[in-house]
Coordinates of C-alpha atoms and ligand atoms in Angstrom, one line a residue:
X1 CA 95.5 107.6 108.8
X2 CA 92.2 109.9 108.5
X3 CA 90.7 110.6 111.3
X4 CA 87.0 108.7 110.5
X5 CA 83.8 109.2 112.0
X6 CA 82.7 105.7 112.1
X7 CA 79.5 106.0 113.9
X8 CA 78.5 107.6 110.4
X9 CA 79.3 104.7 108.6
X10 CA 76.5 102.2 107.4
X11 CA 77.7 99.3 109.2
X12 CA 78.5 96.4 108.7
X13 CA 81.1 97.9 105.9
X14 CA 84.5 97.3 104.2
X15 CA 85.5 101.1 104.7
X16 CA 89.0 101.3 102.3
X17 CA 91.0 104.8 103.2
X18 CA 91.6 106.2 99.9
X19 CA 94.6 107.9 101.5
X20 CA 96.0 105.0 103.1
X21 CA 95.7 102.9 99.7
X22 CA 97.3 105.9 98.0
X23 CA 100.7 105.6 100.3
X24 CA 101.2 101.8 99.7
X25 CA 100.6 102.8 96.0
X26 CA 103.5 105.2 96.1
X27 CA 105.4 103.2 97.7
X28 CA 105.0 100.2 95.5
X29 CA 105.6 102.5 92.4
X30 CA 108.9 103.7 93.5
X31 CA 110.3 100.4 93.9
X32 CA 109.2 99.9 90.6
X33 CA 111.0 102.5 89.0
X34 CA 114.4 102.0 91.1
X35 CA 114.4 97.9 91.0
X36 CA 113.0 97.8 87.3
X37 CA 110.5 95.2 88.3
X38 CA 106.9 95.2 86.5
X39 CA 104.6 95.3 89.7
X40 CA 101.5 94.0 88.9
X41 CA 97.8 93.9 90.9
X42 CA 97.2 90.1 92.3
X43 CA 93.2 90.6 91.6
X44 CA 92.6 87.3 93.9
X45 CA 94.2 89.3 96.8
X46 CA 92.3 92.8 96.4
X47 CA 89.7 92.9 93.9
X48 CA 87.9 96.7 94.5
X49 CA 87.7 97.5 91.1
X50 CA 85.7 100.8 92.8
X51 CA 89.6 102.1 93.5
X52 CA 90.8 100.7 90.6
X53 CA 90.7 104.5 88.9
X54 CA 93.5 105.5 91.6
X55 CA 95.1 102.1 91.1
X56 CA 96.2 102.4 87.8
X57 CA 97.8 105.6 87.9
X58 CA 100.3 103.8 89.8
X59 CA 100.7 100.2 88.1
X60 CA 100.6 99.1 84.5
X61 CA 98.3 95.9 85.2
X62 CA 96.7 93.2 86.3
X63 CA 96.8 89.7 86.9
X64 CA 94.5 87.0 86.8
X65 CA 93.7 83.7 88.2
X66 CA 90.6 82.9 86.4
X67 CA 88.7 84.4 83.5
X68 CA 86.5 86.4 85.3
X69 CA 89.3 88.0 86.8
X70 CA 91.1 88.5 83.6
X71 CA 87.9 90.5 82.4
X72 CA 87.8 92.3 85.5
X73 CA 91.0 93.2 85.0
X74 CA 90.4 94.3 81.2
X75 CA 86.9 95.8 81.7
X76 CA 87.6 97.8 84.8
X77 CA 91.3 98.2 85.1
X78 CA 93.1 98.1 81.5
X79 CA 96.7 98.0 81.1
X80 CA 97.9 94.8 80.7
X81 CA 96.5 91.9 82.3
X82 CA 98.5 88.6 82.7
X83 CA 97.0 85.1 83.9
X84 CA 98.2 82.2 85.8
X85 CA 95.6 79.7 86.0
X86 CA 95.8 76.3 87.8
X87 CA 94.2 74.8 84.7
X88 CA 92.6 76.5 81.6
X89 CA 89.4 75.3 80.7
X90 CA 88.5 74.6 76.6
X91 CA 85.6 76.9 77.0
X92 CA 87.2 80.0 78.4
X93 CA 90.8 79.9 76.8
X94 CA 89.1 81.8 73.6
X95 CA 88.4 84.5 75.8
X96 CA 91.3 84.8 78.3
X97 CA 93.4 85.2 75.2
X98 CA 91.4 88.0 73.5
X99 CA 92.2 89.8 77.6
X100 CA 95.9 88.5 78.3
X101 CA 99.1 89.3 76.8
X102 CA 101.0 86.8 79.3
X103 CA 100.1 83.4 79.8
X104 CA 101.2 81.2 82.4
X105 CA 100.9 77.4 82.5
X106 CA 100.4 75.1 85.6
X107 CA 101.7 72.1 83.6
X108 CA 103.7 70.9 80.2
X109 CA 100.8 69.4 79.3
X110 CA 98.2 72.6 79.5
X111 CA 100.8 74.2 77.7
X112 CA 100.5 71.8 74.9
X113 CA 96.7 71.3 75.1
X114 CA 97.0 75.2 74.5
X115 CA 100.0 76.1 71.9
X116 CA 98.5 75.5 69.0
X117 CA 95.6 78.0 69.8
X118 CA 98.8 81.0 70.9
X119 CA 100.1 80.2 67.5
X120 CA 97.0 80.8 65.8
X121 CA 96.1 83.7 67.9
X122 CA 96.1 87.0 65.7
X123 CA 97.6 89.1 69.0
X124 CA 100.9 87.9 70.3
X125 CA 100.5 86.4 73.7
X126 CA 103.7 85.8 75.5
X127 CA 103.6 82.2 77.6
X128 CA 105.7 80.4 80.5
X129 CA 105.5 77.7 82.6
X130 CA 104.9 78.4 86.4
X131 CA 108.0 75.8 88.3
X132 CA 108.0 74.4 91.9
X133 CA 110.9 74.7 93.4
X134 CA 110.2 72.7 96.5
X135 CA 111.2 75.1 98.5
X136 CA 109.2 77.5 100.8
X137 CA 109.6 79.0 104.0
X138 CA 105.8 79.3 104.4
X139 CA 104.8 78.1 107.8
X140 CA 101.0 77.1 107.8
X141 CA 100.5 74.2 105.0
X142 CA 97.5 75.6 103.8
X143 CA 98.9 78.7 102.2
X144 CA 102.3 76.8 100.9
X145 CA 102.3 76.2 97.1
X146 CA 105.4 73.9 97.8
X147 CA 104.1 70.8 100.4
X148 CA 105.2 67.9 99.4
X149 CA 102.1 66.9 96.7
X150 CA 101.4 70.2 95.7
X151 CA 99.4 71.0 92.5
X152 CA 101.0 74.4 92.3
X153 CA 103.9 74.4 89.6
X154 CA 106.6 72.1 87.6
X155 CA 109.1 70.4 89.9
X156 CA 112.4 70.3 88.3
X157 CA 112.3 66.3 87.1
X158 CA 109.4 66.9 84.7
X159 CA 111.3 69.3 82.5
X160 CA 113.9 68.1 79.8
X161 CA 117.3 69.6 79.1
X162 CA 115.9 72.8 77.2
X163 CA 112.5 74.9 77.6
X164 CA 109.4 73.4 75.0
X165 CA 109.7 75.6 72.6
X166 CA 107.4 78.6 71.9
X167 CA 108.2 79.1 76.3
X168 CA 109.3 82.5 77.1
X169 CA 109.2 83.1 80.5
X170 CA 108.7 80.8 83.9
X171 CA 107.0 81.7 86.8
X172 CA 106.8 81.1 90.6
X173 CA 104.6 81.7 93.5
X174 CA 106.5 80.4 97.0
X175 CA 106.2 83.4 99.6
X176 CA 103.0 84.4 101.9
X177 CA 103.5 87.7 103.8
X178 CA 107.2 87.7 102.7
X179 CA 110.2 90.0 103.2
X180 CA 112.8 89.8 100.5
X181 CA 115.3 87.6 102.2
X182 CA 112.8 84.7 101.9
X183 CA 112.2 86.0 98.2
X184 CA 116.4 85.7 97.5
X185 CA 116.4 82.3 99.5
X186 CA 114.2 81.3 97.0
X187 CA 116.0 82.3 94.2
X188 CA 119.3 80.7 95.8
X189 CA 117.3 77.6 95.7
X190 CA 116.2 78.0 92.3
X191 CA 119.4 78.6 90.6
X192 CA 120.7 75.4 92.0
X193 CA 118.1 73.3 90.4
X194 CA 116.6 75.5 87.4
X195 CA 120.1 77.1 86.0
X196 CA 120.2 75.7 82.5
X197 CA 116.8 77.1 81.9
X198 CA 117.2 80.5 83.7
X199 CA 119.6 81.4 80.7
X200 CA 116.4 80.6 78.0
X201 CA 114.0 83.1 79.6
X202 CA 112.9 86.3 78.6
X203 CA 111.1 86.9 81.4
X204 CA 110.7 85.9 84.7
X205 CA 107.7 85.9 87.2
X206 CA 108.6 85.9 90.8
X207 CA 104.7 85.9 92.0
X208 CA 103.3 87.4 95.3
X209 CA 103.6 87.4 98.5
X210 CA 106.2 90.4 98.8
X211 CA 104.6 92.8 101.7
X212 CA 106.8 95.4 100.4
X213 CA 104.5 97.8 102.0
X214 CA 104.5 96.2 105.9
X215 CA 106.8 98.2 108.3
X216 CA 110.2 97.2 108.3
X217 CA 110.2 95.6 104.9
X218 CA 113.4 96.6 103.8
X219 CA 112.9 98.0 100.2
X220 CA 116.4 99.0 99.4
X221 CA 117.2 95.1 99.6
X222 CA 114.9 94.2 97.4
X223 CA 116.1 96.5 94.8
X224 CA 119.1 95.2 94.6
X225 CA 118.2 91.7 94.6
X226 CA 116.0 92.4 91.5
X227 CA 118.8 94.4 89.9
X228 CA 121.3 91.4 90.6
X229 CA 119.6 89.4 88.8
X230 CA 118.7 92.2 85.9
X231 CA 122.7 92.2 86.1
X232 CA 123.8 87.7 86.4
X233 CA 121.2 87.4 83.6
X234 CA 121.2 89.7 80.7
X235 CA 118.6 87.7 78.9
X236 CA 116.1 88.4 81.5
X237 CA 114.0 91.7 80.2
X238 CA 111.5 91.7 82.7
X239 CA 111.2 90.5 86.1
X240 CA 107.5 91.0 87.5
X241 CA 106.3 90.8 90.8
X242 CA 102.4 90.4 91.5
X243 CA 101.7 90.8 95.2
X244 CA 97.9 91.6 96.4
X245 CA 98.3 91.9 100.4
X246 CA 100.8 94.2 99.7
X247 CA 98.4 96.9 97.6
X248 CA 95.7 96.4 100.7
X249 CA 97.4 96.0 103.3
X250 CA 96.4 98.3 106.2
X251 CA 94.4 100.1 104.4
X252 CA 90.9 99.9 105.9
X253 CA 88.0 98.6 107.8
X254 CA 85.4 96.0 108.0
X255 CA 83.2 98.6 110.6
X256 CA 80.1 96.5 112.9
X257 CA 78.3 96.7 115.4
X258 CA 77.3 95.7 118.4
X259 CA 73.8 94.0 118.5
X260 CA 73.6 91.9 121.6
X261 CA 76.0 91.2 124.3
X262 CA 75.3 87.5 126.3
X263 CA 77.5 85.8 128.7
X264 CA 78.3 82.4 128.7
X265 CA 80.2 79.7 130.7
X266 CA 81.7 82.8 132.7
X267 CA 82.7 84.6 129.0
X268 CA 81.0 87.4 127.8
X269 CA 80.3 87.5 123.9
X270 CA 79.4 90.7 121.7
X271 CA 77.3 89.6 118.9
X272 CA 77.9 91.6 115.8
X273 CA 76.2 92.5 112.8
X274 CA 79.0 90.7 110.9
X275 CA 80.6 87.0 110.9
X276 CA 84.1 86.1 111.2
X277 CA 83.0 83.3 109.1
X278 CA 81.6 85.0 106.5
X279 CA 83.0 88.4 106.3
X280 CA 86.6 87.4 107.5
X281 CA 87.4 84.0 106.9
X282 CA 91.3 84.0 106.6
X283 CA 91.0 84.9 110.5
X284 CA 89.8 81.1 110.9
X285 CA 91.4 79.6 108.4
X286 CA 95.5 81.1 108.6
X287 CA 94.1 81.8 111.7
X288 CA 94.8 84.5 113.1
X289 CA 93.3 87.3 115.3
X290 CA 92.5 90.8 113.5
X291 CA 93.1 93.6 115.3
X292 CA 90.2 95.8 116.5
X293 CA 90.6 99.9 117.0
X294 CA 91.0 100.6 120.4
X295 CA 91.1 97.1 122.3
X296 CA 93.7 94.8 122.7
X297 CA 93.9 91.3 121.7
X298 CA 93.9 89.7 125.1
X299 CA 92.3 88.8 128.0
X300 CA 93.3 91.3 130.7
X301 CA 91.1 93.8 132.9
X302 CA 87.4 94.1 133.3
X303 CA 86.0 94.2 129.7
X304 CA 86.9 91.3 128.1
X305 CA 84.9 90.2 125.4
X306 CA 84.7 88.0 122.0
X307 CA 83.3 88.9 118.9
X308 CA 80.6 86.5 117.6
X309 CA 79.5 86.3 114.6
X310 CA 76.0 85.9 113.0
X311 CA 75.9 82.8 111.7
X312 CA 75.3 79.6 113.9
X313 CA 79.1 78.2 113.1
X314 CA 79.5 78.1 116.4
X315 CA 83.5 78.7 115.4
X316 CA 82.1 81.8 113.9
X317 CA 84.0 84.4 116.8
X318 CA 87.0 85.9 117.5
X319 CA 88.9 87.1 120.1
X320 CA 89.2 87.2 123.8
X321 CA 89.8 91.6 123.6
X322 CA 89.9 93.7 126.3
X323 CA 88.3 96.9 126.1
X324 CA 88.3 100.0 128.1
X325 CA 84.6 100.3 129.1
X326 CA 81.9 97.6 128.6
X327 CA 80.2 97.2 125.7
X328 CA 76.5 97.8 125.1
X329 CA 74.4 97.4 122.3
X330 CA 75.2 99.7 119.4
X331 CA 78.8 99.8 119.6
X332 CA 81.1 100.7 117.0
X333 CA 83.9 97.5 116.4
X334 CA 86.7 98.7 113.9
X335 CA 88.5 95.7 112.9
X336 CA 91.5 96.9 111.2
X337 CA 93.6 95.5 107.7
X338 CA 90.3 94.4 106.4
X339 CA 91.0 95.2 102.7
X340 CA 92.9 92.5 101.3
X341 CA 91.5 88.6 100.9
X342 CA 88.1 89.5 102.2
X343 CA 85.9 91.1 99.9
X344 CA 87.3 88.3 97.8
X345 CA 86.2 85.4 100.0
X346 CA 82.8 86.7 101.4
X347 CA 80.3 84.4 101.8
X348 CA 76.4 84.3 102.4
X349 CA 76.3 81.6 105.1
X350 CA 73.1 81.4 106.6
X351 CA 72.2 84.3 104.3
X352 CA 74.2 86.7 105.9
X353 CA 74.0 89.9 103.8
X354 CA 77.7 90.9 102.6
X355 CA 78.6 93.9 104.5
X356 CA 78.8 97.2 102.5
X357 CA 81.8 98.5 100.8
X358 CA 82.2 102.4 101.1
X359 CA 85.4 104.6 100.8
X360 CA 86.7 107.2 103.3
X361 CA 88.1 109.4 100.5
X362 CA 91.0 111.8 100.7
X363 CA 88.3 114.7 100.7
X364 CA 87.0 113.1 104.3
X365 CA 84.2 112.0 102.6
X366 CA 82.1 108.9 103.1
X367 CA 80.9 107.2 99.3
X368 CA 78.9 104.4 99.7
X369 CA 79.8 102.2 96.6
X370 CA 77.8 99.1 97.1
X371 CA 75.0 97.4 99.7
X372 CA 73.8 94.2 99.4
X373 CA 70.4 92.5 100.0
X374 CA 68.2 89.3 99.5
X375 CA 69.0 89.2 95.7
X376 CA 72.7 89.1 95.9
X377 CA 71.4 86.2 98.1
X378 CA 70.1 84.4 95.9
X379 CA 71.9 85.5 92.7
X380 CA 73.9 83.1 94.0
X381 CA 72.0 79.8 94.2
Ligands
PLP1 C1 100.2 82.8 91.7 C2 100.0 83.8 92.7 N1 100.4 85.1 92.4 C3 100.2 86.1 93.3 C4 99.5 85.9 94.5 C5 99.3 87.0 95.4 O1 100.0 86.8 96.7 P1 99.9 87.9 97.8 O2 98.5 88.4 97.9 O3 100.3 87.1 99.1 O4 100.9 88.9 97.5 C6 99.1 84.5 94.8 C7 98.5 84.3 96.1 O5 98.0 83.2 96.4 C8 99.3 83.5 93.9 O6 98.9 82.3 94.1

């Protein structure tokens, strides 16, 4: 970690550490080379096409879960860029097929709404079909693609004996924050059902969710999973993985300040230049509590505060911390493993400005990439 003068930093600001982002890189492109998995960017997860110049020296693409993060991925980070999209809309599929050279279906019927324009299509685009396997070890509903009801993928009934034809790969998305004994439960599960169509594949897309780069994950495991099933399946080329927490993860900032501190029904509350709402919102919505430098996450001792946000959600705060002096106006609040799922979510709520983005770079400097005002505002109504 680089030792960061935040007081110098325009806050509020998503601060990445170029450094930090460089290790999980390094990381993620060694257990490339020694699983033979593709390992692909999840744009929805971490989207800061400002670091995508480092990025790509380390993977060969992107993937996309709309059009304008397939051109994102094209425009600002090349390679190859792959798509899942829930559904594909008539208007955009032109387009997403000039960027994508693999195309995943949400349904049998997308895929043939769609195959006569891949047959047409001058550039060979490679397609599958994403399946459910009804199995997830996901604990909060809202981040399980397999509920009962889901939307997310082709549950075993709806396919027939053998693969529609012009279907070269399937895909699946089960795991959130994952290690890769959940990832080979999974595949357990889907051998049972899915078998007879494991053996027709060319490729096969086993989605995100891996935190390969989270302490403890134990790489050498997943490895050999991947190269197990290189090795049971011959006809499998190419197994991919697309995480996105895992490229971000612990790898910056969102920096704030303290504006106001006010007490109320015997709590005391720092109001920040930032919103947990707004700037934050997986904290509300997984939920969980992000950690902030130099405080603890309870309610212990003589400076215990909570973090409120701007906006008048009154849910909008976080916290009881304890800290080891009291704060006062002007106070630096480092919440930590800001980088992934929330420059992608930010909102304007009560026209909240979006917080800065800036990079710490490995030089230890400070680069400013992007501040937002009143027309970002309302650019977007
Ligand atoms: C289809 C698909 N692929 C990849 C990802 C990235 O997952 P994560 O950021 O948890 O690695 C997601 C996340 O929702 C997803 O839905």
């Amino acid at each position: 970690m680089s030792k960061i003068p935040f007081e110098t930093i325009p806050s509020p600001c998503f601060l990445l550490d170029e450094k930090l982002l460089r290790k999980n890189l390094e990381l993620i492109q060694s257990i490339a080379q020694k699983s033979g998995a593709k390992i692909i960017l999840a744009l929805k997860g971490f989207s800061m096409y400002s670091s995508f110049g480092l990025v790509k020296h380390y993977v060969p693409g992107t993937t996309a879960s709309s059009l304008n993060e397939a051109r994102l991925g094209a425009l600002e980070f090349g390679g190859e860029v792959h798509a899942y999209n829930v559904a594909y809309l008539d208007k955009e599929f032109e387009e997403m097929m000039q960027h994508c050279g693999h195309i995943t279906f949400n349904s049998i019927a997308q895929w043939n709404k769609f195959k006569g324009k891949i047959s047409q299509n001058t550039k060979k685009i490679s397609c599958a079909i994403r399946i459910n396997p009804e199995y997830s070890e996901v604990e909060t509903d809202l981040y399980n693609p397999c509920i009962p009801g889901s939307r997310l993928g082709v549950t075993i009934q709806h396919f027939d004996k053998n693969l529609p034809e012009g279907i070269e790969g399937l895909h699946m998305h089960n795991l959130c924050e994952k290690d890769s004994y959940a990832l080979e439960r999974t595949w357990l599960e889907i051998e049972k059902n899915f078998s007879h169509l494991l053996t027709q594949i060319s490729w096969f897309n086993m989605g995100g969710g891996h935190l390969m780069t989270k302490k403890g994950y134990d790489h050498n495991h997943l490895i050999e999973f991947i190269q197990s099933v290189y090795k049971k399946y011959p006809n499998i080329k190419e197994i991919i993985l697309e995480p996105g927490s895992a490229f971000g993860w612990q790898t910056g900032y969102l920096v704030s300040k303290v504006l106001d501190v006010v007490e109320s029904g015997g709590k005391e509350v720092a109001i920040l230049d930032c919103s947990v709402s707004a700037h934050m919102p997986d904290c509300i919505e997984m939920p969980y509590t992000a950690k902030i430098t130099d405080a603890e996450s309870n309610n212990k001792g003589e400076n215990v505060y909570l973090m409120g946000g701007l906006t008048c959600l009154a849910g909008d705060y976080m916290g009881p911390y304890s800290f080891k002096k009291p704060l006062k106006e002007g106070d630096i609040i480092v919440f930590e493993d800001m980088m992934h799922y929330t420059m992608v979510k930010t909102t304007t709520f009560n026209g909240v400005n979006l917080p800065n983005i800036g990079i710490w770079k490995e030089n230890n400097t400070f680069e400013l990439i992007k501040s937002f005002g009143y027309e970002e505002y309302k650019a977007r109504l």
